Coordinates of C-alpha atoms and ligand atoms in Angstrom, one line a residue:
X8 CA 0.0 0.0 0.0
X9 CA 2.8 2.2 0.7
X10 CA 4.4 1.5 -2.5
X11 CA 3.4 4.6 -4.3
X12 CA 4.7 6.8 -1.9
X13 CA 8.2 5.8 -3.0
X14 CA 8.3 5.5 -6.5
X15 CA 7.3 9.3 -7.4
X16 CA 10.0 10.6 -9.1
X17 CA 12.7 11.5 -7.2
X18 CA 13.8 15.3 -7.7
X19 CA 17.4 16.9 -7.7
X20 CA 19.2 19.2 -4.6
X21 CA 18.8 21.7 -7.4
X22 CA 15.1 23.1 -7.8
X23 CA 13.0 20.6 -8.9
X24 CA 9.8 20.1 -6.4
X25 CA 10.6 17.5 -3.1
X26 CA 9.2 13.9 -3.2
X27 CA 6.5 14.4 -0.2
X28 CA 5.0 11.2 -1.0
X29 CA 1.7 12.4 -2.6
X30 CA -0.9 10.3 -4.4
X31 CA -3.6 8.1 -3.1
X32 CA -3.1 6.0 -0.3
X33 CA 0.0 7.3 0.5
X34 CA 1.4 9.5 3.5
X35 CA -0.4 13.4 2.6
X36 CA -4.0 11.2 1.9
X37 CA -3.5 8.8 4.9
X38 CA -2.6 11.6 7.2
X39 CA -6.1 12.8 6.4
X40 CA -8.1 10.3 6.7
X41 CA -6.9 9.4 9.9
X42 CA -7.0 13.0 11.6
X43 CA -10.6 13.0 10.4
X44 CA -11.5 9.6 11.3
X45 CA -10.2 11.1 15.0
X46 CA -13.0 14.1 14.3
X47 CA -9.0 16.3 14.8
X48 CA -8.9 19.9 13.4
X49 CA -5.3 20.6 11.7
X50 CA -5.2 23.0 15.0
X51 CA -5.7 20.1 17.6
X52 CA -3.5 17.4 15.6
X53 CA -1.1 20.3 15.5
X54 CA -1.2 20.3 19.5
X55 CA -0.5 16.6 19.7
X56 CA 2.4 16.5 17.3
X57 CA 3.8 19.8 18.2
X58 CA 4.5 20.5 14.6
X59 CA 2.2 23.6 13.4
X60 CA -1.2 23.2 11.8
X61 CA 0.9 25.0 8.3
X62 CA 2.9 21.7 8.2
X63 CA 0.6 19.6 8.5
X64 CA -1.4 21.2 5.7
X65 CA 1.4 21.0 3.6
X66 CA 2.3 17.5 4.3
X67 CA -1.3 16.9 3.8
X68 CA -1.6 18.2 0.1
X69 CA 2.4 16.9 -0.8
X70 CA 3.8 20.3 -0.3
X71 CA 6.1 19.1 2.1
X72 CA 8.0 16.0 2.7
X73 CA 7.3 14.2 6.3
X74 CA 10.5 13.3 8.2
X75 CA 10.8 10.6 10.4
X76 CA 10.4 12.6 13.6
X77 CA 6.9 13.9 12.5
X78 CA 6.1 10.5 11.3
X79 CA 6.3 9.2 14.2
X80 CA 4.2 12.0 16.4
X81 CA 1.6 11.3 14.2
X82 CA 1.7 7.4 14.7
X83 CA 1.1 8.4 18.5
X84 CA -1.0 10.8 17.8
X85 CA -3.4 8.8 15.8
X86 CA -2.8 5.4 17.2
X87 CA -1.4 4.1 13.7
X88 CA 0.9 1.7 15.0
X89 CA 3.9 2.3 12.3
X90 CA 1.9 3.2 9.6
X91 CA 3.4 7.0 9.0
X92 CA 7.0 5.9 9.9
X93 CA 7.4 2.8 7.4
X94 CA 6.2 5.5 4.3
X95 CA 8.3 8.3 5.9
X96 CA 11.3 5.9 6.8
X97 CA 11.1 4.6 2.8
X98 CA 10.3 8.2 1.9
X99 CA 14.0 9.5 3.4
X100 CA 15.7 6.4 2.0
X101 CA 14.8 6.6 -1.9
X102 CA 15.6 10.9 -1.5
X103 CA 18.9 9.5 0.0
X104 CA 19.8 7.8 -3.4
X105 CA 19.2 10.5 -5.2
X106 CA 21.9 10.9 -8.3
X107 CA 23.6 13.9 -7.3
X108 CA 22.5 13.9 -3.5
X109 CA 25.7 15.3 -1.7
X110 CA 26.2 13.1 1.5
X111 CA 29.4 14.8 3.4
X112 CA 31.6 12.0 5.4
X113 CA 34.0 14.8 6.7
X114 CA 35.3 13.2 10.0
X115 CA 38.6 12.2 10.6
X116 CA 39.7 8.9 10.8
X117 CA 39.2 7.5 14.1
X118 CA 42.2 6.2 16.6
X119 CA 43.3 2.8 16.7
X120 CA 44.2 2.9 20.4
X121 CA 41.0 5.5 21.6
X122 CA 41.2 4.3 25.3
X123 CA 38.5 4.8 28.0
X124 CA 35.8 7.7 28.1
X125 CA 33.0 5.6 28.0
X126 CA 31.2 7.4 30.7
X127 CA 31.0 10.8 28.2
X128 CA 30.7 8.6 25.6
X129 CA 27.5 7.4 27.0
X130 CA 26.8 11.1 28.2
X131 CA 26.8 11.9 24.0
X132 CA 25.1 9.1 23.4
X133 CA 22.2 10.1 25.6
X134 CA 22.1 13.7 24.5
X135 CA 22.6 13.5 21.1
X136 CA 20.8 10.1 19.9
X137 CA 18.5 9.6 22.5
X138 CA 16.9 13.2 22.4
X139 CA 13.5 12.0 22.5
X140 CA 10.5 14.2 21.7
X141 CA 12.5 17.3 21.7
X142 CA 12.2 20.1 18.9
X143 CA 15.7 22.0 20.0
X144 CA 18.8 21.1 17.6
X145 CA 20.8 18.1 20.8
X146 CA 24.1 20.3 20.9
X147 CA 27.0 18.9 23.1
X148 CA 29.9 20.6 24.5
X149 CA 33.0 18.8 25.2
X150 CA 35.4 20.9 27.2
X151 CA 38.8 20.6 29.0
X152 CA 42.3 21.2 28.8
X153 CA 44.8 21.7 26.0
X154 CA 45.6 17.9 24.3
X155 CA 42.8 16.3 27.2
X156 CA 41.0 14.5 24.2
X157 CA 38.2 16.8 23.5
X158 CA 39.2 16.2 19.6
X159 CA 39.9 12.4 19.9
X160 CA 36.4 11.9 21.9
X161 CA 33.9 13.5 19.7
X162 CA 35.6 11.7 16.8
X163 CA 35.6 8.1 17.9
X164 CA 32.0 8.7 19.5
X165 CA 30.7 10.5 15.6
X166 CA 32.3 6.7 14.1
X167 CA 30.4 4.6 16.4
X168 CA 26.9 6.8 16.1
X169 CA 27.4 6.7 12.4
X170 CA 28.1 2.7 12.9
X171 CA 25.3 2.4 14.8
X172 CA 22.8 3.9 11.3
X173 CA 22.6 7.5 12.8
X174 CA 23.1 10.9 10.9
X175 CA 22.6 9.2 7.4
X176 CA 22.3 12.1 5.6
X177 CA 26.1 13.1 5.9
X178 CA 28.4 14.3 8.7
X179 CA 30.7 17.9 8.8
X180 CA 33.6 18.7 10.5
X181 CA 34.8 22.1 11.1
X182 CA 38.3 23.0 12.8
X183 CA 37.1 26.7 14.3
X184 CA 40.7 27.2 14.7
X185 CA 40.4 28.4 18.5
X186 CA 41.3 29.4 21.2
X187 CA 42.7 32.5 20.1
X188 CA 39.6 34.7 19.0
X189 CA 41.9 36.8 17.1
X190 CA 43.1 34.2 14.6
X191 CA 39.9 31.7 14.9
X192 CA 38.2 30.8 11.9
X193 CA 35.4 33.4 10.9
X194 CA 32.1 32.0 10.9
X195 CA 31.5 34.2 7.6
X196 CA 34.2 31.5 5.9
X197 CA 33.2 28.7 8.0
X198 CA 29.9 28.7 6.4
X199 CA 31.0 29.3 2.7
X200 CA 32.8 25.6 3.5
X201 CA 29.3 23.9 4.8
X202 CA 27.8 25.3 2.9
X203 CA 29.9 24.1 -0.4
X204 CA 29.9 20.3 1.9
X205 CA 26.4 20.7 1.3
X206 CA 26.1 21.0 -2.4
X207 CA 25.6 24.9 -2.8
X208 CA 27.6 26.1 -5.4
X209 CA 30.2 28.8 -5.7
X210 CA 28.3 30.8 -7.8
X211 CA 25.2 30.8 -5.4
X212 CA 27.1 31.3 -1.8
X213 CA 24.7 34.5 -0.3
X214 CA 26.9 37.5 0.2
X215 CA 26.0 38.2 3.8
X216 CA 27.0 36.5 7.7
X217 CA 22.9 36.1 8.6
X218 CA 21.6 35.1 5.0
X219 CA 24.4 32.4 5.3
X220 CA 23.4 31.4 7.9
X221 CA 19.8 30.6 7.1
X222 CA 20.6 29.3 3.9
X223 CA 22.5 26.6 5.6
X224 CA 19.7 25.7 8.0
X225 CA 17.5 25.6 5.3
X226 CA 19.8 23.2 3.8
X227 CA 20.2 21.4 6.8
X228 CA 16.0 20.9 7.2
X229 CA 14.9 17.5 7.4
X230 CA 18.0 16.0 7.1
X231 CA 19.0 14.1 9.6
X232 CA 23.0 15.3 10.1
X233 CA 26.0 15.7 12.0
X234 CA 28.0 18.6 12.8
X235 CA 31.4 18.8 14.5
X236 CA 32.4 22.3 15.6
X237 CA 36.1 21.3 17.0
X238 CA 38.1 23.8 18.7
X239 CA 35.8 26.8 19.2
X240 CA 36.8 29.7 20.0
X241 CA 33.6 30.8 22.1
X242 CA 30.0 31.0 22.0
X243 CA 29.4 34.0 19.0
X244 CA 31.9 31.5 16.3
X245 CA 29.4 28.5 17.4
X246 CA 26.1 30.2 17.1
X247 CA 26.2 31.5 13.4
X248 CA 26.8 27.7 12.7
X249 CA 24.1 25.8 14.6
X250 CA 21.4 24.0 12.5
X251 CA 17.5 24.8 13.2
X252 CA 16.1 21.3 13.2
X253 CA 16.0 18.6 15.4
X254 CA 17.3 15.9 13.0
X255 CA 20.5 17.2 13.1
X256 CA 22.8 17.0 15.8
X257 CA 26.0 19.0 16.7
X258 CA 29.1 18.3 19.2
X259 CA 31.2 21.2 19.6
X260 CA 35.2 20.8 21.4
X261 CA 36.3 23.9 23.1
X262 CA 39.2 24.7 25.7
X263 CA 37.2 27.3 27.0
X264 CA 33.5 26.8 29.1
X265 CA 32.0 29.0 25.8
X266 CA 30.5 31.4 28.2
X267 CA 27.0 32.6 27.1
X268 CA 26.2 29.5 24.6
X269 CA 24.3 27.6 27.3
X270 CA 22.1 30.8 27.6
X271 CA 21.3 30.7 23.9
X272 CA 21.0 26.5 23.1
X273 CA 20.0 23.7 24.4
X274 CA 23.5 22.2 25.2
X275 CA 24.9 19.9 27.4
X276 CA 28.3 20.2 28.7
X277 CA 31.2 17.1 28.8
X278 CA 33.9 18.0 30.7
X279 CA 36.6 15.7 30.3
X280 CA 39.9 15.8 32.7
X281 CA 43.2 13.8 32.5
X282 CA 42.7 9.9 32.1
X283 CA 42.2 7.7 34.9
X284 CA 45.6 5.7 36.1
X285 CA 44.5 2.6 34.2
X286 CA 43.6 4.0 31.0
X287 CA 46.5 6.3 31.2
X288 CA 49.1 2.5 31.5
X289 CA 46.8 1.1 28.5
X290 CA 46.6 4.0 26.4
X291 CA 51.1 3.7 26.6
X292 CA 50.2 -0.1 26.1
X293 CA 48.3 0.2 23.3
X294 CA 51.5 2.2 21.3
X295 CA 54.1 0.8 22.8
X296 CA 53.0 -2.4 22.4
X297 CA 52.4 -5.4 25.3
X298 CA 56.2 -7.0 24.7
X299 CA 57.5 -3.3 25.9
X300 CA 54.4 -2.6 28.4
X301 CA 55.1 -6.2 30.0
X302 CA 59.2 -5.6 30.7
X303 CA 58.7 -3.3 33.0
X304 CA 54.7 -1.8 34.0
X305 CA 55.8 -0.8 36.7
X306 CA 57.9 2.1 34.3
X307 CA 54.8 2.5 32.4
X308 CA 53.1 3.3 35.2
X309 CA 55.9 5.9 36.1
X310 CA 56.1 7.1 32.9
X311 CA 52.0 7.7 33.0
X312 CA 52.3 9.7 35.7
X313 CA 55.4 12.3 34.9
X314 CA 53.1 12.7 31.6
X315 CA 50.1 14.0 34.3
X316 CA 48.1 11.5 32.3
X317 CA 47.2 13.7 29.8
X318 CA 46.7 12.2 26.5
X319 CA 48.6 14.4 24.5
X320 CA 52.0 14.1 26.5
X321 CA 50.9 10.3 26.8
X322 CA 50.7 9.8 23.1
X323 CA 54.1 12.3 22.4
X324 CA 55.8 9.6 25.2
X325 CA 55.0 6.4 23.8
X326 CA 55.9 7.9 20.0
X327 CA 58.9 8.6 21.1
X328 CA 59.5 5.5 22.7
X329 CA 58.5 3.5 19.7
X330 CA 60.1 5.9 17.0
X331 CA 63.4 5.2 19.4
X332 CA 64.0 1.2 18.8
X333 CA 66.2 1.4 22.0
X334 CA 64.3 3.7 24.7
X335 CA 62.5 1.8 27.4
X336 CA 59.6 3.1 29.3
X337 CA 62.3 3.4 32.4
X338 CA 64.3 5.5 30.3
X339 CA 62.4 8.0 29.1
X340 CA 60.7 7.9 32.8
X341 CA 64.1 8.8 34.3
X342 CA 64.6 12.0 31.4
X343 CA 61.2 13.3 32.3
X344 CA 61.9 13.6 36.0
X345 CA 62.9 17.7 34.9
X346 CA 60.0 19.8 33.9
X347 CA 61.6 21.6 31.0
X348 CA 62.1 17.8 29.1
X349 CA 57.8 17.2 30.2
X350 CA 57.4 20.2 28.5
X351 CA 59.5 19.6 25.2
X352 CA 58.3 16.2 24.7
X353 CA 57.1 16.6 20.7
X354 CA 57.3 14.1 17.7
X355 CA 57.0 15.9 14.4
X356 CA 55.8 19.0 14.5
X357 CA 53.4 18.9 17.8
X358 CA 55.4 20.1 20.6
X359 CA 53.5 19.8 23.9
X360 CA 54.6 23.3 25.1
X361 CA 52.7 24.7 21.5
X362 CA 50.0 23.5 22.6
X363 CA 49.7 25.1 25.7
X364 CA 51.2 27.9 24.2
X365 CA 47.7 29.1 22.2
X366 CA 45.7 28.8 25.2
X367 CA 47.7 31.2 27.0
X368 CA 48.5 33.7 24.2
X369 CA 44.2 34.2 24.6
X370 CA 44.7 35.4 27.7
X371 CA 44.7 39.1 28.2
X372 CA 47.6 41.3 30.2
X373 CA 46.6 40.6 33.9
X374 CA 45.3 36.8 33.2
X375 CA 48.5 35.7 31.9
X376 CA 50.4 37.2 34.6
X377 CA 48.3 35.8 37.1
X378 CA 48.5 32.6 35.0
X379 CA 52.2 32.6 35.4
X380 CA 52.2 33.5 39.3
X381 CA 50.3 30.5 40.0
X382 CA 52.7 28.3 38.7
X383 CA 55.6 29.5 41.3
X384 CA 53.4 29.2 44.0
X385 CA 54.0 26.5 47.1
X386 CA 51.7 23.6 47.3
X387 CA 49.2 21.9 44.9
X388 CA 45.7 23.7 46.1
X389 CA 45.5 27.5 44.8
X390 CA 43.9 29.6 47.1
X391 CA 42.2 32.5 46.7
X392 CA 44.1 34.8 49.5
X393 CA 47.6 34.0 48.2
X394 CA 47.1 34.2 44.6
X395 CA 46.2 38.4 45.5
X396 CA 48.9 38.7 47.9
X397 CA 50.9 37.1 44.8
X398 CA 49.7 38.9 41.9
X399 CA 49.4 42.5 44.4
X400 CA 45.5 42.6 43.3
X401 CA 42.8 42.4 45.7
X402 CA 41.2 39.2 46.7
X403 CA 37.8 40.1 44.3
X404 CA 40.1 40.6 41.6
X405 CA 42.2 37.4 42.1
X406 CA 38.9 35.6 42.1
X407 CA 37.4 37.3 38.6
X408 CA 41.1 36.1 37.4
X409 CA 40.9 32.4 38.7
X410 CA 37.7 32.3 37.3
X411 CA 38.3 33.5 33.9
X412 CA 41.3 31.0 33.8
X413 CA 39.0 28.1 34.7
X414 CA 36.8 29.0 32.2
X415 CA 39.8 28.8 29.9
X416 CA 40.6 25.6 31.2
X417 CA 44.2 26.5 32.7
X418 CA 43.2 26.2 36.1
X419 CA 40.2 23.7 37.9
X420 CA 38.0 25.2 40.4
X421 CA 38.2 23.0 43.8
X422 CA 35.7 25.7 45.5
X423 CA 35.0 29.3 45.3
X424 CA 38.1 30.3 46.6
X425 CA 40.2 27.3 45.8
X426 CA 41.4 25.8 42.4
X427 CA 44.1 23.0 41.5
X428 CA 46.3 23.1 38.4
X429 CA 47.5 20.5 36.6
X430 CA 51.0 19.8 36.9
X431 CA 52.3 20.0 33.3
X432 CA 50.3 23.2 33.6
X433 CA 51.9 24.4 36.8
X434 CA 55.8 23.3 34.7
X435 CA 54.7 25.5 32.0
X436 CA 53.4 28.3 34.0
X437 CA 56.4 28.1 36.5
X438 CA 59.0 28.3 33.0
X439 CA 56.9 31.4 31.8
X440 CA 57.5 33.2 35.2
X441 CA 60.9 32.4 35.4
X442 CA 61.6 33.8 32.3
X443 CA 58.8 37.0 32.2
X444 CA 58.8 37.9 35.7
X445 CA 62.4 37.2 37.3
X446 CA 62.6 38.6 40.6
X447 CA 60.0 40.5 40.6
X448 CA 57.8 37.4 41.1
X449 CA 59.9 36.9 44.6
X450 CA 58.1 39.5 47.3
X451 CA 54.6 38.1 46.1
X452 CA 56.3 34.7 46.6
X453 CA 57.0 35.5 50.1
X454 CA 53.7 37.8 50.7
X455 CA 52.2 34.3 49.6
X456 CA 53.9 32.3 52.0
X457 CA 52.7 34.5 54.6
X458 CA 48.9 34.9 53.5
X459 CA 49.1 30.7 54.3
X460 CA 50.7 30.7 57.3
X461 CA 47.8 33.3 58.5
Ligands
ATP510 N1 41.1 8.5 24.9 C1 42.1 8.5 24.1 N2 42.7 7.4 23.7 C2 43.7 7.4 22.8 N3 44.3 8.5 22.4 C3 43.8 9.7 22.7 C4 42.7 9.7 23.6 N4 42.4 11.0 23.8 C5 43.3 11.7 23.1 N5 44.1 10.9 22.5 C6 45.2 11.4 21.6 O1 45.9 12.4 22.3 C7 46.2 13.5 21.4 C8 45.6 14.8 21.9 O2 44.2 14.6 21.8 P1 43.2 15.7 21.1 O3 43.8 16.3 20.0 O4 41.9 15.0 21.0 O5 43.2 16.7 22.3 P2 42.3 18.0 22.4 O6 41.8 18.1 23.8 O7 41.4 18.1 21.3 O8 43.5 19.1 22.2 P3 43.3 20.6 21.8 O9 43.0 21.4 23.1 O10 44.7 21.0 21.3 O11 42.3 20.7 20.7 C9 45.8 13.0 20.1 O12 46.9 12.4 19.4 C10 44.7 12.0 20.3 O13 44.6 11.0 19.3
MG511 MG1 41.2 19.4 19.7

């Protein structure tokens, strides 16, 4: 019976009208005939569905093509069993064979040795596919530290959703070029390149930020995509890009909190920290391989831990050891003992120190210096009282400070007035004082010392 409602023919991206499954017996005519059997106005099926009474109309009289999601409103709705969701489900499957049907498969490649994370992974998982009745656009935020994973995460977890059947209609990637909103990719740009992804041509591409914009969620209707957003720079780059309907998903990886996008979307955040002490040995095991792992875990284990179990030194380490036939996980172990060898641990071109570099060349005049402070002060909690007496600011000030460098992911709020910094952090910010602030670090130093003691 549904038959007919796939075989119309199927019309190009480029002008010619939608299939929306018209004819008799097929979605627009059975939609009808089963709000009326109900004795339902468009108005009061519109209330049930939560789609307006305009779209139902048009779906009615195969002006529009049904997705999925409304598809299977109206099954509740009407008590139709699967009736609307079989023709809508065939409806999206024939449009997806379209000739000439763009279908973007921009992700990277996923890693061999991805290790751990399955609690955020689950946390994506339940935002993003299991959105439910929803109309908002499921938007996730994944934030943390400088080489954390943030990347790595939202790309093995995009592989296994697409895996797992979801976001047929394509999936984008995006590098926003963060955290530096100076240099960060320009939304204006950003959008010409979706917008190509997406099958618009050159010659088309609207002249203007807004009508960019809208063309792309336009493009983006009723399609049921992915969208990765990776390294944001904050919350204004992100919002130009967001699609408008809920078929569509987007993850978006950001060293900084994106202050103000929570206010603005429906998003959920993912914080991710350094790995746990297991996955930090099998993430080494994994590259090193289990000959090299096995000779000596307990090294490994060593070696995990002068790396501060951060992925990115992790990964630098056990390259370096494999790249070097003859270094052992002791060895390199015993080199990284000094700070300044943690901090130049790089194969190729990705140095460790780089990469904290760009995070703290965001930072304005008085956060970087406070930044650097913190990393020459005595014992592992940061408090409040001692990073003013430090930095010769107030204590309100101080605390604006620590909290814009938490937001930036360079320091991690204990409390209100407390906040720990991880130690590769701390070596880096410790190196930059040293070399910036010389002595004149040393009498906040000491006024530290004493605003402990008291
Ligand atoms: N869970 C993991 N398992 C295996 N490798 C990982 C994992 N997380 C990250 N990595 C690896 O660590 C390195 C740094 O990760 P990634 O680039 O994802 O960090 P990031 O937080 O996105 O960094 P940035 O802040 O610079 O964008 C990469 O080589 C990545 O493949
Ligand atoms: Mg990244």
């Amino acid at each position: 019976m549904h038959s007919t409602a796939v075989t119309r023919p199927a019309h190009s991206d480029s002008g010619s009208p939608p299939d929306t499954g018209g004819g008799p017996g097929t979605f627009g005519e059975l939609l009808r005939a089963h709000r009326e059997r109900h004795g339902f106005s468009l108005a009061q099926l519109a209330t049930q569905v939560h789609f307006n009474r305009g779209h139902i109309s048009k779906v009615e009289t195969h002006k529009r093509t049904p997705s999925v999601a409304f598809a299977e409103a109206c099954d509740r709705a009407l008590n139709a069993g699967s009736t609307f969701t079989s023709i809508a489900t065939a409806l999206e499957a024939t449009a997806r064979q379209r000739p000439g049907r763009v279908h973007p498969a921009q992700l990277p490649s996923a890693k061999r040795c991805f290790t751990g994370r399955r609690e955020c992974l689950n946390q994506l998982t339940r935002r993003l596919q299991d959105a439910g009745q929803s109309l908002a656009v499921p938007v996730a935020v994944i934030n943390g530290p400088p080489g954390v994973g943030k990347t790595a995460l939202a790309v093995q977890w995009a592989h296994q959703a697409v895996s797992d059947g979801r976001f047929a209609d394509g999936q984008l990637f995006v590098d926003l070029e963060g955290p530096e909103p100076g240099t960060a990719a320009d939304p204006f740009d950003v959008l010409e390149h979706l917008l190509r992804a997406v099958g618009v041509p050159g010659d088309n591409m609207p002249a203007d930020l807004d009508q960019r914009a809208a063309t792309f969620r336009s493009y983006l209707h009723g399609r049921e995509m992915l969208l990765v957003l990776d390294n944001a720079a904050d919350a204004q780059q992100v919002h130009h890009l967001l699609p408008g309907s809920a078929g569509c998903a987007v993850v978006v990886t950001s060293r900084s909190r994106l202050p103000g996008l929570l206010s603005r979307v429906d998003a959920v955040t993912v914080p991710l920290a350094e790995l746990g002490r297991p996955e930090a040995a099998m993430l080494l095991r994994a590259m090193i391989g289990d000959a090299r792992a096995d000779a000596d875990p307990a090294a490994v284990a060593v070696l995990a831990e002068r790396c501060g179990r951060l992925p990115l030194a992790l990964v630098l380490a056990a390259e370096h050891i494999v790249s070097c036939q003859h270094r052992s996980a002791d060895q390199l172990a015993t080199e990284l003992e000094l700070d300044n060898a943690r901090l130049n641990l790089a194969e190729g071109d990705v140095v460790l120190r780089n990469s904290f570099d760009t995070s703290y060349r965001a930072l304005d005049e008085q956060s970087a210096r406070m930044f650097r402070l913190l990393g020459v002060l005595p014992g592992q909690v940061i408090d409040a009282a001692a990073s003013a007496a430090t930095a010769g600011v107030s204590q309100d000030e101080a605390v604006r400070l620590l909290r814009g460098l938490a937001s930036a992911h360079l320091i991690r709020r204990q409390d209100e007035r407390h906040y720990l910094m991880h130690d590769l952090l701390r070596a880096y910010a410790a190196d930059l004082s040293r070399q910036l602030d010389g002595d004149s670090a040393k009498p906040g130093r000491q006024a530290a010392d004493t605003a402990l003691v008291a």
